[in-house]
Tab-separated table of C-alpha atoms in Angstrom:
chain	number	residue	atom	x	y	z
A	1	MET	CA	28.554	19.360	109.104
A	2	GLN	CA	24.881	19.562	108.372
A	3	GLN	CA	23.344	20.106	104.831
A	4	ARG	CA	21.945	22.854	103.870
A	5	THR	CA	19.714	22.617	101.510
A	6	PRO	CA	21.065	20.834	98.299
A	7	ILE	CA	23.261	22.944	95.158
A	8	GLU	CA	20.638	22.945	92.498
A	9	GLU	CA	21.568	22.236	88.231
A	10	GLN	CA	21.962	25.017	86.247
A	11	ILE	CA	19.523	26.460	83.814
A	12	ASP	CA	19.616	26.473	79.923
A	13	LEU	CA	19.654	29.659	78.507
A	14	PRO	CA	16.949	30.251	76.015
A	15	PHE	CA	17.929	30.322	72.326
A	16	VAL	CA	17.193	33.804	71.903
A	17	GLU	CA	18.953	34.996	75.419
A	18	SER	CA	22.395	33.509	73.906
A	19	LEU	CA	21.467	35.036	70.221
A	20	ARG	CA	20.733	38.286	72.427
A	21	ILE	CA	24.475	37.919	74.599
A	22	SER	CA	26.459	37.003	71.171
A	23	PHE	CA	24.811	40.102	69.124
A	24	GLN	CA	25.681	42.977	71.144
A	25	SER	CA	29.343	41.320	71.498
A	26	LEU	CA	29.698	41.862	68.067
A	27	LYS	CA	27.765	45.724	68.459
A	28	ILE	CA	30.483	45.992	70.826
A	29	ARG	CA	33.596	44.884	69.844
A	30	PHE	CA	32.053	46.039	66.678
A	31	GLY	CA	35.932	46.674	65.839
A	32	ARG	CA	37.586	43.793	66.698
A	33	SER	CA	34.979	42.034	64.608
A	34	ILE	CA	35.355	44.123	61.332
A	35	ILE	CA	38.936	42.756	61.557
A	36	THR	CA	37.648	38.804	61.818
A	37	THR	CA	35.407	39.581	59.748
A	38	ALA	CA	37.876	41.170	57.111
A	39	GLY	CA	39.916	38.096	57.402
A	40	ILE	CA	37.495	35.927	56.334
A	41	THR	CA	36.233	38.556	53.274
A	42	LEU	CA	39.656	38.396	51.925
A	43	GLY	CA	39.859	34.412	52.272
A	44	ILE	CA	36.917	33.984	50.017
A	45	ALA	CA	36.972	37.050	47.980
A	46	PHE	CA	40.819	34.940	46.617
A	47	LEU	CA	38.809	32.223	46.415
A	48	VAL	CA	35.291	33.080	44.460
A	49	SER	CA	37.970	35.607	42.413
A	50	VAL	CA	40.355	32.501	41.089
A	51	TRP	CA	36.524	30.081	40.526
A	52	THR	CA	35.144	32.620	39.425
A	53	ASN	CA	37.324	34.014	36.358
A	54	ASN	CA	37.969	30.522	35.734
A	55	GLU	CA	33.809	29.464	35.164
A	56	ILE	CA	34.156	33.143	32.349
A	57	GLY	CA	37.335	31.413	31.193
A	58	ILE	CA	35.986	28.491	30.100
A	59	ALA	CA	32.215	29.845	29.361
A	60	LEU	CA	33.702	32.110	27.135
A	61	GLN	CA	35.836	29.780	25.396
A	62	GLU	CA	33.249	27.415	25.052
A	63	SER	CA	30.868	29.747	22.970
A	64	GLY	CA	33.930	30.569	20.290
A	65	ARG	CA	35.074	33.818	21.744
A	66	GLN	CA	38.879	34.220	22.687
A	67	SER	CA	40.369	36.348	25.179
A	68	THR	CA	41.694	39.995	23.684
A	69	ILE	CA	44.300	39.849	25.642
A	70	ASN	CA	44.880	35.753	27.187
A	71	THR	CA	48.042	34.354	25.146
A	72	PHE	CA	48.149	31.844	22.568
A	73	GLU	CA	48.974	28.599	24.649
A	74	GLU	CA	45.790	29.061	27.733
A	75	THR	CA	43.076	30.349	24.675
A	76	ALA	CA	44.239	27.587	23.299
A	77	GLU	CA	43.135	25.331	25.929
A	78	ALA	CA	39.252	24.894	26.148
A	79	GLY	CA	38.114	23.353	30.057
A	80	ILE	CA	40.408	23.563	33.511
A	81	SER	CA	43.760	23.965	32.668
A	82	THR	CA	46.087	22.372	35.287
A	83	LYS	CA	47.413	25.906	36.009
A	84	ASP	CA	44.019	27.030	37.153
A	85	ILE	CA	43.984	23.912	38.815
A	86	TRP	CA	46.637	25.057	40.974
A	87	LEU	CA	45.095	28.814	41.495
A	88	ILE	CA	41.937	27.611	43.261
A	89	ILE	CA	44.152	24.759	45.519
A	90	MET	CA	45.797	27.619	46.239
A	91	SER	CA	43.356	30.240	46.938
A	92	LEU	CA	41.487	27.211	49.140
A	93	ILE	CA	44.286	26.728	51.410
A	94	VAL	CA	44.651	30.604	51.681
A	95	CYS	CA	41.237	30.973	52.725
A	96	VAL	CA	41.462	28.134	55.255
A	97	VAL	CA	44.242	29.115	57.119
A	98	GLY	CA	43.136	33.038	56.864
A	99	ILE	CA	40.197	32.312	58.205
A	100	ALA	CA	41.265	29.841	61.206
A	101	ASN	CA	43.872	31.512	62.114
A	102	SER	CA	41.763	34.724	62.391
A	103	MET	CA	39.010	32.761	64.628
A	104	LEU	CA	41.836	31.871	66.420
A	105	MET	CA	43.079	34.898	68.436
A	106	ALA	CA	39.652	36.139	68.686
A	107	VAL	CA	38.690	33.500	70.301
A	108	THR	CA	42.161	32.767	72.260
A	109	GLU	CA	42.394	36.590	73.372
A	110	ARG	CA	39.186	36.416	75.024
A	111	PHE	CA	39.918	33.397	77.256
A	112	ARG	CA	39.826	34.694	80.167
A	113	GLU	CA	36.238	36.365	79.258
A	114	ILE	CA	34.923	32.661	79.165
A	115	GLY	CA	37.000	32.736	82.507
A	116	THR	CA	34.701	34.793	83.743
A	117	MET	CA	31.184	34.062	82.608
A	118	LYS	CA	31.615	30.678	84.094
A	119	CYS	CA	33.006	31.693	87.263
A	120	LEU	CA	28.952	33.535	87.168
A	121	GLY	CA	27.351	30.830	86.428
A	122	ALA	CA	27.668	29.856	82.119
A	123	LEU	CA	27.513	26.860	81.435
A	124	ASP	CA	29.575	24.588	78.527
A	125	GLY	CA	27.751	24.875	76.293
A	126	PHE	CA	26.440	28.644	76.439
A	127	VAL	CA	29.895	29.356	76.275
A	128	VAL	CA	30.432	27.445	72.976
A	129	ARG	CA	26.861	28.435	71.544
A	130	LEU	CA	27.981	31.593	72.207
A	131	PHE	CA	30.337	31.697	69.847
A	132	LEU	CA	28.608	29.652	67.524
A	133	LEU	CA	26.831	32.243	67.033
A	134	GLU	CA	28.801	34.769	66.650
A	135	SER	CA	31.812	33.452	63.965
A	136	GLY	CA	28.907	32.051	61.970
A	137	PHE	CA	27.564	35.435	62.258
A	138	GLN	CA	30.486	36.503	61.184
A	139	GLY	CA	31.510	33.872	58.846
A	140	PHE	CA	28.131	34.453	56.874
A	141	SER	CA	28.003	38.497	56.312
A	142	GLY	CA	32.622	38.230	56.008
A	143	ALA	CA	32.167	35.458	53.093
A	144	LEU	CA	29.384	37.292	51.294
A	145	ILE	CA	30.753	40.002	51.296
A	146	GLY	CA	34.111	38.344	50.258
A	147	ALA	CA	32.323	36.386	47.957
A	148	LEU	CA	30.577	39.479	46.054
A	149	ILE	CA	34.178	41.421	45.793
A	150	GLY	CA	35.510	37.722	44.288
A	151	THR	CA	32.198	38.434	41.643
A	152	LEU	CA	33.024	41.686	41.319
A	153	GLY	CA	36.806	41.486	40.883
A	154	ALA	CA	36.370	38.766	37.467
A	155	VAL	CA	33.514	40.157	36.614
A	156	LEU	CA	35.815	43.461	35.467
A	157	LEU	CA	39.070	40.582	34.627
A	158	GLY	CA	36.810	39.373	31.943
A	159	LEU	CA	35.644	42.702	30.910
A	160	LYS	CA	38.881	43.334	30.084
A	161	ASP	CA	39.972	39.626	29.032
A	162	TYR	CA	36.644	39.390	26.555
A	163	GLY	CA	34.828	42.820	25.845
A	164	LEU	CA	31.056	43.573	26.683
A	165	ASP	CA	30.590	40.108	24.923
A	166	LEU	CA	31.380	38.676	28.845
A	167	PHE	CA	27.481	39.490	29.491
A	168	PHE	CA	26.310	37.495	26.543
A	169	TYR	CA	27.764	34.435	27.747
A	170	PHE	CA	27.888	35.025	31.305
A	171	PRO	CA	28.516	31.807	33.516
A	172	LEU	CA	25.789	32.621	36.160
A	173	LEU	CA	23.877	29.539	36.551
A	174	PRO	CA	25.430	25.219	36.492
A	175	ALA	CA	25.378	24.165	33.160
A	176	SER	CA	26.111	21.105	32.030
A	177	PRO	CA	27.223	20.568	27.955
A	178	GLU	CA	28.578	17.651	26.501
A	179	ASP	CA	31.514	18.037	24.837
A	180	GLY	CA	32.872	20.466	27.301
A	181	PRO	CA	33.514	20.699	31.388
A	182	MET	CA	30.555	21.048	33.620
A	183	GLN	CA	30.325	24.240	34.774
A	184	LEU	CA	28.962	25.131	38.453
A	185	GLY	CA	27.907	28.744	37.182
A	186	VAL	CA	28.642	32.041	39.171
A	187	ILE	CA	25.848	31.546	41.847
A	188	VAL	CA	26.082	28.646	42.674
A	189	ILE	CA	30.169	29.597	43.434
A	190	ILE	CA	29.028	32.477	45.520
A	191	LEU	CA	27.107	30.382	47.868
A	192	LEU	CA	29.035	27.559	48.329
A	193	GLY	CA	31.701	30.116	49.098
A	194	CYS	CA	29.330	31.674	51.955
A	195	ILE	CA	28.743	28.283	53.732
A	196	LEU	CA	32.415	27.609	53.002
A	197	GLY	CA	32.909	30.225	54.734
A	198	MET	CA	30.556	30.279	57.900
A	199	ILE	CA	31.464	26.452	58.550
A	200	LEU	CA	35.355	27.366	58.204
A	201	ALA	CA	34.303	30.335	60.767
A	202	VAL	CA	32.295	28.150	62.661
A	203	ILE	CA	35.198	25.070	63.043
A	204	GLY	CA	37.684	27.414	63.888
A	205	SER	CA	36.245	29.401	66.337
A	206	SER	CA	34.143	26.375	67.838
A	207	PHE	CA	37.502	24.082	68.796
A	208	PRO	CA	39.196	27.237	70.855
A	209	ALA	CA	36.184	27.977	72.747
A	210	TRP	CA	34.451	23.667	73.459
A	211	ARG	CA	39.211	23.933	74.464
A	212	ALA	CA	38.626	26.827	76.506
A	213	ALA	CA	35.112	26.347	77.921
A	214	LYS	CA	36.370	22.490	79.377
A	215	LEU	CA	39.147	23.987	81.164
A	216	PRO	CA	39.237	25.150	84.528
A	217	PRO	CA	38.356	29.164	85.243
A	218	ALA	CA	41.025	29.480	87.757
A	219	GLU	CA	43.038	27.896	84.235
A	220	ALA	CA	41.380	29.847	81.318
A	221	MET	CA	41.810	33.010	83.834
A	222	ARG	CA	46.043	32.342	83.925
A	223	THR	CA	46.032	32.745	79.994
A	224	GLU	CA	47.810	34.993	78.526
A	225	VAL	CA	48.487	35.565	74.936
B	1	MET	CA	26.906	23.304	117.215
B	2	ALA	CA	28.937	25.598	114.413
B	3	ASP	CA	27.498	25.535	110.606
B	4	ILE	CA	30.090	24.577	108.921
B	5	VAL	CA	30.278	26.147	105.877
B	6	VAL	CA	33.444	25.265	104.015
B	7	LYS	CA	35.946	21.797	104.639
B	8	THR	CA	38.859	20.839	103.290
B	9	GLU	CA	39.917	17.136	103.788
B	10	ASP	CA	44.368	16.814	102.979
B	11	VAL	CA	43.563	18.761	99.510
B	12	VAL	CA	46.419	18.554	97.533
B	13	LYS	CA	47.126	19.807	94.112
B	14	GLU	CA	49.652	19.620	91.847
B	15	TYR	CA	50.925	21.425	88.878
B	16	ARG	CA	52.700	20.188	85.843
B	17	MET	CA	55.017	21.672	84.625
B	18	GLY	CA	56.896	20.842	81.547
B	19	SER	CA	59.058	17.306	83.828
B	20	ASN	CA	58.290	19.159	87.175
B	21	ILE	CA	55.216	18.597	89.390
B	22	LEU	CA	54.983	21.643	91.116
B	23	ARG	CA	53.123	21.189	94.896
B	24	ALA	CA	51.049	24.183	94.955
B	25	LEU	CA	48.304	22.338	98.294
B	26	ASP	CA	50.116	20.133	100.085
B	27	GLY	CA	47.005	18.380	101.984
B	28	ILE	CA	45.352	21.210	103.239
B	29	ASN	CA	42.569	20.680	106.414
B	30	ILE	CA	40.631	23.261	106.904
B	31	GLU	CA	37.366	24.821	108.651
B	32	ILE	CA	35.196	27.741	108.138
B	33	ASN	CA	31.869	28.690	109.659
B	34	ARG	CA	28.691	30.541	108.290
B	35	GLY	CA	28.744	33.783	108.137
B	36	GLU	CA	33.648	34.694	109.437
B	37	TYR	CA	35.134	36.520	107.632
B	38	ILE	CA	38.957	34.805	107.479
B	39	SER	CA	41.539	35.967	105.156
B	40	LEU	CA	44.198	32.936	104.583
B	41	MET	CA	47.427	34.872	104.134
B	42	GLY	CA	51.144	34.020	103.261
B	43	PRO	CA	53.684	35.358	100.868
B	44	SER	CA	52.978	34.667	97.258
B	45	GLY	CA	53.736	31.267	95.654
B	46	SER	CA	52.062	30.090	99.364
B	47	GLY	CA	49.839	29.060	97.224
B	48	LYS	CA	46.319	30.568	98.837
B	49	SER	CA	45.286	31.832	96.209
B	50	THR	CA	44.886	28.263	94.584
B	51	LEU	CA	43.373	26.598	97.838
B	52	PHE	CA	40.978	29.797	96.950
B	53	ASN	CA	40.196	27.971	93.547
B	54	MET	CA	39.492	24.785	95.130
B	55	ILE	CA	37.240	26.437	97.712
B	56	GLY	CA	35.337	28.500	95.352
B	57	ALA	CA	34.860	25.582	92.534
B	58	LEU	CA	37.238	27.273	89.990
B	59	ASP	CA	39.960	24.183	89.889
B	60	ARG	CA	39.606	19.952	90.771
B	61	PRO	CA	41.968	18.990	94.024
B	62	THR	CA	44.302	17.140	92.734
B	63	GLU	CA	43.252	14.888	95.517
B	64	GLY	CA	41.179	15.388	98.812
B	65	ARG	CA	37.770	16.759	99.099
B	66	VAL	CA	36.052	20.470	99.358
B	67	TYR	CA	32.040	20.350	101.245
B	68	ILE	CA	30.655	22.918	100.691
B	69	ASP	CA	27.551	23.274	102.789
B	70	GLY	CA	28.104	19.633	104.049
B	71	GLN	CA	28.855	18.900	99.739
B	72	ASN	CA	31.670	16.982	98.898
B	73	MET	CA	31.624	19.105	94.985
B	74	SER	CA	33.505	16.560	93.589
B	75	GLN	CA	30.441	14.574	92.970
B	76	LEU	CA	28.729	17.334	91.698
B	77	SER	CA	27.514	17.256	87.671
B	78	GLN	CA	29.033	20.166	85.406
B	79	LYS	CA	25.552	21.655	85.979
B	80	GLN	CA	25.342	22.090	89.667
B	81	ILE	CA	28.895	22.831	89.793
B	82	ALA	CA	27.477	25.880	87.372
B	83	ALA	CA	24.831	26.487	89.472
B	84	PHE	CA	27.152	27.254	92.563
B	85	ARG	CA	29.141	29.002	91.056
B	86	CYS	CA	25.934	31.083	90.751
B	87	HIS	CA	23.939	31.217	93.501
B	88	ARG	CA	26.240	30.095	96.245
B	89	VAL	CA	29.866	32.601	95.446
B	90	GLY	CA	30.283	35.954	94.405
B	91	TYR	CA	33.476	36.056	93.182
B	92	ILE	CA	36.019	39.573	93.011
B	93	PHE	CA	39.377	39.602	91.601
B	94	GLN	CA	42.220	40.877	91.373
B	95	SER	CA	42.505	41.798	88.393
B	96	TYR	CA	38.526	42.520	88.923
B	97	ASN	CA	37.945	40.862	86.143
B	98	LEU	CA	34.965	42.719	85.016
B	99	LEU	CA	33.861	41.607	81.036
B	100	HIS	CA	35.286	44.693	79.218
B	101	VAL	CA	32.423	44.457	76.272
B	102	ARG	CA	29.897	45.309	79.628
B	103	SER	CA	28.399	48.336	81.425
B	104	ALA	CA	29.273	48.317	85.080
B	105	HIS	CA	25.678	47.275	84.668
B	106	GLY	CA	26.340	44.695	81.963
B	107	ASN	CA	28.455	43.057	84.250
B	108	VAL	CA	26.272	43.579	87.021
B	109	THR	CA	23.150	42.028	84.991
B	110	LEU	CA	25.090	38.606	83.811
B	111	PRO	CA	25.502	36.461	86.469
B	112	MET	CA	21.403	37.361	87.266
B	113	ILE	CA	21.089	36.722	82.893
B	114	PHE	CA	22.541	33.268	84.215
B	115	ALA	CA	20.263	32.712	86.874
B	116	GLY	CA	17.223	32.921	84.626
B	117	ILE	CA	15.819	36.183	86.340
B	118	SER	CA	13.740	38.732	83.965
B	119	GLU	CA	14.775	41.197	82.506
B	120	LYS	CA	12.689	43.729	84.686
B	121	GLN	CA	13.643	42.307	88.043
B	122	ARG	CA	18.300	42.602	87.012
B	123	ASN	CA	17.429	46.216	85.953
B	124	GLU	CA	16.004	46.840	88.964
B	125	LYS	CA	18.932	44.877	91.630
B	126	ALA	CA	21.455	45.861	88.971
B	127	GLU	CA	20.405	49.769	90.102
B	128	LYS	CA	20.752	49.031	94.099
B	129	LEU	CA	23.469	47.561	93.909
B	130	LEU	CA	25.690	49.551	92.298
B	131	ASP	CA	23.972	52.711	94.339
B	132	MET	CA	25.082	50.894	97.085
B	133	VAL	CA	28.650	50.316	96.558
B	134	GLY	CA	28.527	54.345	94.610
B	135	LEU	CA	28.031	53.569	91.432
B	136	GLY	CA	25.433	55.183	91.235
B	137	ASP	CA	25.963	57.490	88.746
B	138	ARG	CA	28.468	55.661	86.315
B	139	MET	CA	26.152	52.551	85.379
B	140	TYR	CA	26.349	53.109	82.520
B	141	HIS	CA	29.909	53.736	81.487
B	142	LEU	CA	32.710	50.624	80.420
B	143	PRO	CA	35.228	49.256	82.990
B	144	ASP	CA	38.021	51.092	81.309
B	145	GLU	CA	36.228	54.366	81.891
B	146	LEU	CA	36.985	54.103	85.202
B	147	SER	CA	39.475	53.694	88.738
B	148	GLY	CA	40.222	50.861	90.191
B	149	GLY	CA	38.663	51.457	93.159
B	150	GLN	CA	35.035	51.764	91.570
B	151	ARG	CA	35.773	48.971	89.161
B	152	GLN	CA	36.553	47.251	92.236
B	153	ARG	CA	33.043	49.014	93.575
B	154	VAL	CA	31.795	47.053	90.080
B	155	ALA	CA	32.777	43.607	90.573
B	156	ILE	CA	31.743	43.963	94.199
B	157	ALA	CA	28.259	44.294	93.291
B	158	ARG	CA	28.960	41.869	90.452
B	159	ALA	CA	29.141	39.261	93.455
B	160	LEU	CA	26.052	40.351	95.123
B	161	ALA	CA	24.010	39.721	92.584
B	162	ASN	CA	22.460	36.620	93.246
B	163	ASP	CA	22.259	36.760	96.914
B	164	PRO	CA	25.239	34.615	97.173
B	165	SER	CA	26.132	33.179	100.952
B	166	ILE	CA	30.066	33.148	100.447
B	167	ILE	CA	31.521	35.077	98.758
B	168	LEU	CA	35.739	34.758	97.914
B	169	ALA	CA	37.395	37.225	97.617
B	170	ASP	CA	41.498	37.198	95.585
B	171	GLU	CA	43.577	39.856	96.685
B	172	PRO	CA	40.714	42.286	96.002
B	173	THR	CA	43.487	45.354	97.239
B	174	ALA	CA	46.727	44.481	95.610
B	175	ASN	CA	45.655	46.909	93.163
B	176	LEU	CA	44.512	49.825	94.530
B	177	ASP	CA	46.200	52.137	96.394
B	178	THR	CA	45.714	52.150	100.625
B	179	ILE	CA	42.359	54.820	100.846
B	180	THR	CA	40.273	52.648	98.381
B	181	GLY	CA	41.571	49.404	99.676
B	182	ARG	CA	40.215	50.653	103.427
B	183	GLU	CA	36.910	51.341	101.745
B	184	ILE	CA	36.933	47.629	99.952
B	185	ILE	CA	37.671	45.778	103.370
B	186	ASP	CA	34.958	48.915	104.829
B	187	LEU	CA	32.581	47.495	102.420
B	188	ILE	CA	33.605	44.107	102.411
B	189	LYS	CA	33.331	43.811	105.789
B	190	ARG	CA	30.113	46.071	105.638
B	191	LEU	CA	28.252	43.038	103.534
B	192	ASN	CA	29.905	40.390	105.825
B	193	LEU	CA	28.411	42.192	109.473
B	194	GLU	CA	25.121	43.526	107.788
B	195	GLN	CA	23.990	40.723	105.562
B	196	GLY	CA	25.692	37.120	107.658
B	197	VAL	CA	27.916	36.525	104.211
B	198	THR	CA	30.438	34.198	104.705
B	199	VAL	CA	33.694	36.278	103.674
B	200	ILE	CA	37.062	34.398	102.309
B	201	SER	CA	39.015	36.015	101.357
B	202	ALA	CA	43.146	35.517	100.292
B	203	THR	CA	45.453	38.546	101.073
B	204	HIS	CA	48.858	39.791	102.176
B	205	ASP	CA	47.237	42.817	102.985
B	206	LEU	CA	47.275	44.200	106.662
B	207	LYS	CA	44.696	45.789	106.568
B	208	MET	CA	42.529	42.631	106.037
B	209	LEU	CA	43.984	41.438	109.722
B	210	ASP	CA	41.929	44.236	110.854
B	211	VAL	CA	38.365	43.412	109.618
B	212	SER	CA	38.763	38.955	110.122
B	213	ASP	CA	37.662	37.066	112.436
B	214	ARG	CA	41.000	34.211	111.954
B	215	ILE	CA	43.397	33.982	109.756
B	216	VAL	CA	44.833	30.791	108.633
B	217	ASP	CA	48.198	31.613	107.598
B	218	ILE	CA	49.194	29.326	104.453
B	219	ARG	CA	52.929	28.277	103.898
B	220	ASP	CA	54.041	25.460	101.204
B	221	GLY	CA	50.578	24.789	100.715
B	222	LEU	CA	50.155	23.288	103.856
B	223	VAL	CA	48.259	25.597	106.694
B	224	GLU	CA	50.703	26.910	108.887
B	225	ARG	CA	49.327	28.254	111.853
B	226	ILE	CA	45.076	29.784	112.510
B	227	ARG	CA	44.795	32.114	114.891
B	228	ASN	CA	41.917	34.004	115.882
B	229	ARG	CA	40.791	37.299	116.491
B	230	ASP	CA	42.090	38.382	119.319
B	231	GLU	CA	45.388	37.422	118.453
B	232	ILE	CA	45.356	39.679	115.121
B	233	GLU	CA	44.507	42.345	116.633
B	234	ILE	CA	47.971	42.064	119.368
B	235	GLU	CA	49.704	40.618	116.053
B	236	VAL	CA	48.215	44.246	113.923
B	237	GLY	CA	49.496	46.007	116.152
B	238	GLU	CA	52.853	45.476	116.705
B	239	VAL	CA	53.187	44.724	112.591
B	240	GLY	CA	52.300	48.355	112.752
B	241	GLY	CA	54.883	49.604	115.258
B	242	GLU	CA	57.679	48.176	112.914
B	243	GLY	CA	56.762	49.247	110.698
B	244	GLU	CA	56.676	52.556	111.837
């Protein structure tokens, strides 16, 4: 059999092109993107509200103010109680599981699309990069909205508990009082929430995307969800 | 000497189904000439789609070798395989496999994006191809807004985007009514005749026999027989007669 022109190597697409395709994809499946993003928003909102609420409690107690509603046992304890730690850990788990699940579903239902893109000449790395960009953007925007909602929720709860005193002692910035536990401050919590949301979304989607990208296209296209 | 574009040597494909091993291909040897229209025929489960996947580098054989243009496919790097799928082959599937979030135009431009063609050029080419398949007025419709026949036309236009030398069509008419199926077959045949594209089609649609140069009958993962066009014409007549 005679040898024709040798098969060349596929080119790597410029980053801008990946960015454009991923944004296009987010825009077109806007409804589905919103649902996935809402999963992230809820997880982070829950975590941030519990965490911020806890910080507000500590800050107000440090300042000598007491809750107008909290029970005696709760206000008597300064610093993070076991119950608070438990609540934060629980909310973190809910957040991790919720986000991982949202992303996993969002990628798995697109296995066929991944297979098709590979048929048309997409490199494995390109497919993974596309999902990384999409999920990173969804993760960050979802987490930012979630963190703001969570903070708002915690502030409203604080207002109910402490009244307007809340604003005089609002733990906006990190503080490490000598006789009390270290406080991260609300800004840091919001930032951590955003980073966590983004990282979880990226991990949650990149693993199944990587697995799908590695599959031969025939197998990826056969996958039924 | 015939110019062989595809050659398979003892191709075996096994699938693991739980504890069982299913041998979908049991040692396939075929040679396909450049510019030929080949139909892979056989009942469901005969292995024709599996063979189609092997020839199109969509799956790897368990044993044996597939040569395209003299190149052993198992020796290609991942980047070369991607380039092969992008430039040398155009795929047409039974279920169209269009990206439902991209318009007809967006689907046709995608392989050209992967090939690194400029935006202006790919827009012009997509318009030309969609015009050619008769979808000039529905270019910006999403696949969900198109009929089955129109979707398959988009898939054909997409398959032609990077001027491939081989068209691989996996049961392209199976989801279409008789008349639309006929139109799709005619369109593929026209490409074969006018542009010299090699067409390899897995099918059990008898209409496909009519336009094929050769038919490869696959049964139980083996090549049962290979018939040329003359024999096909006689047998089509018989089959048609039997059906009436």
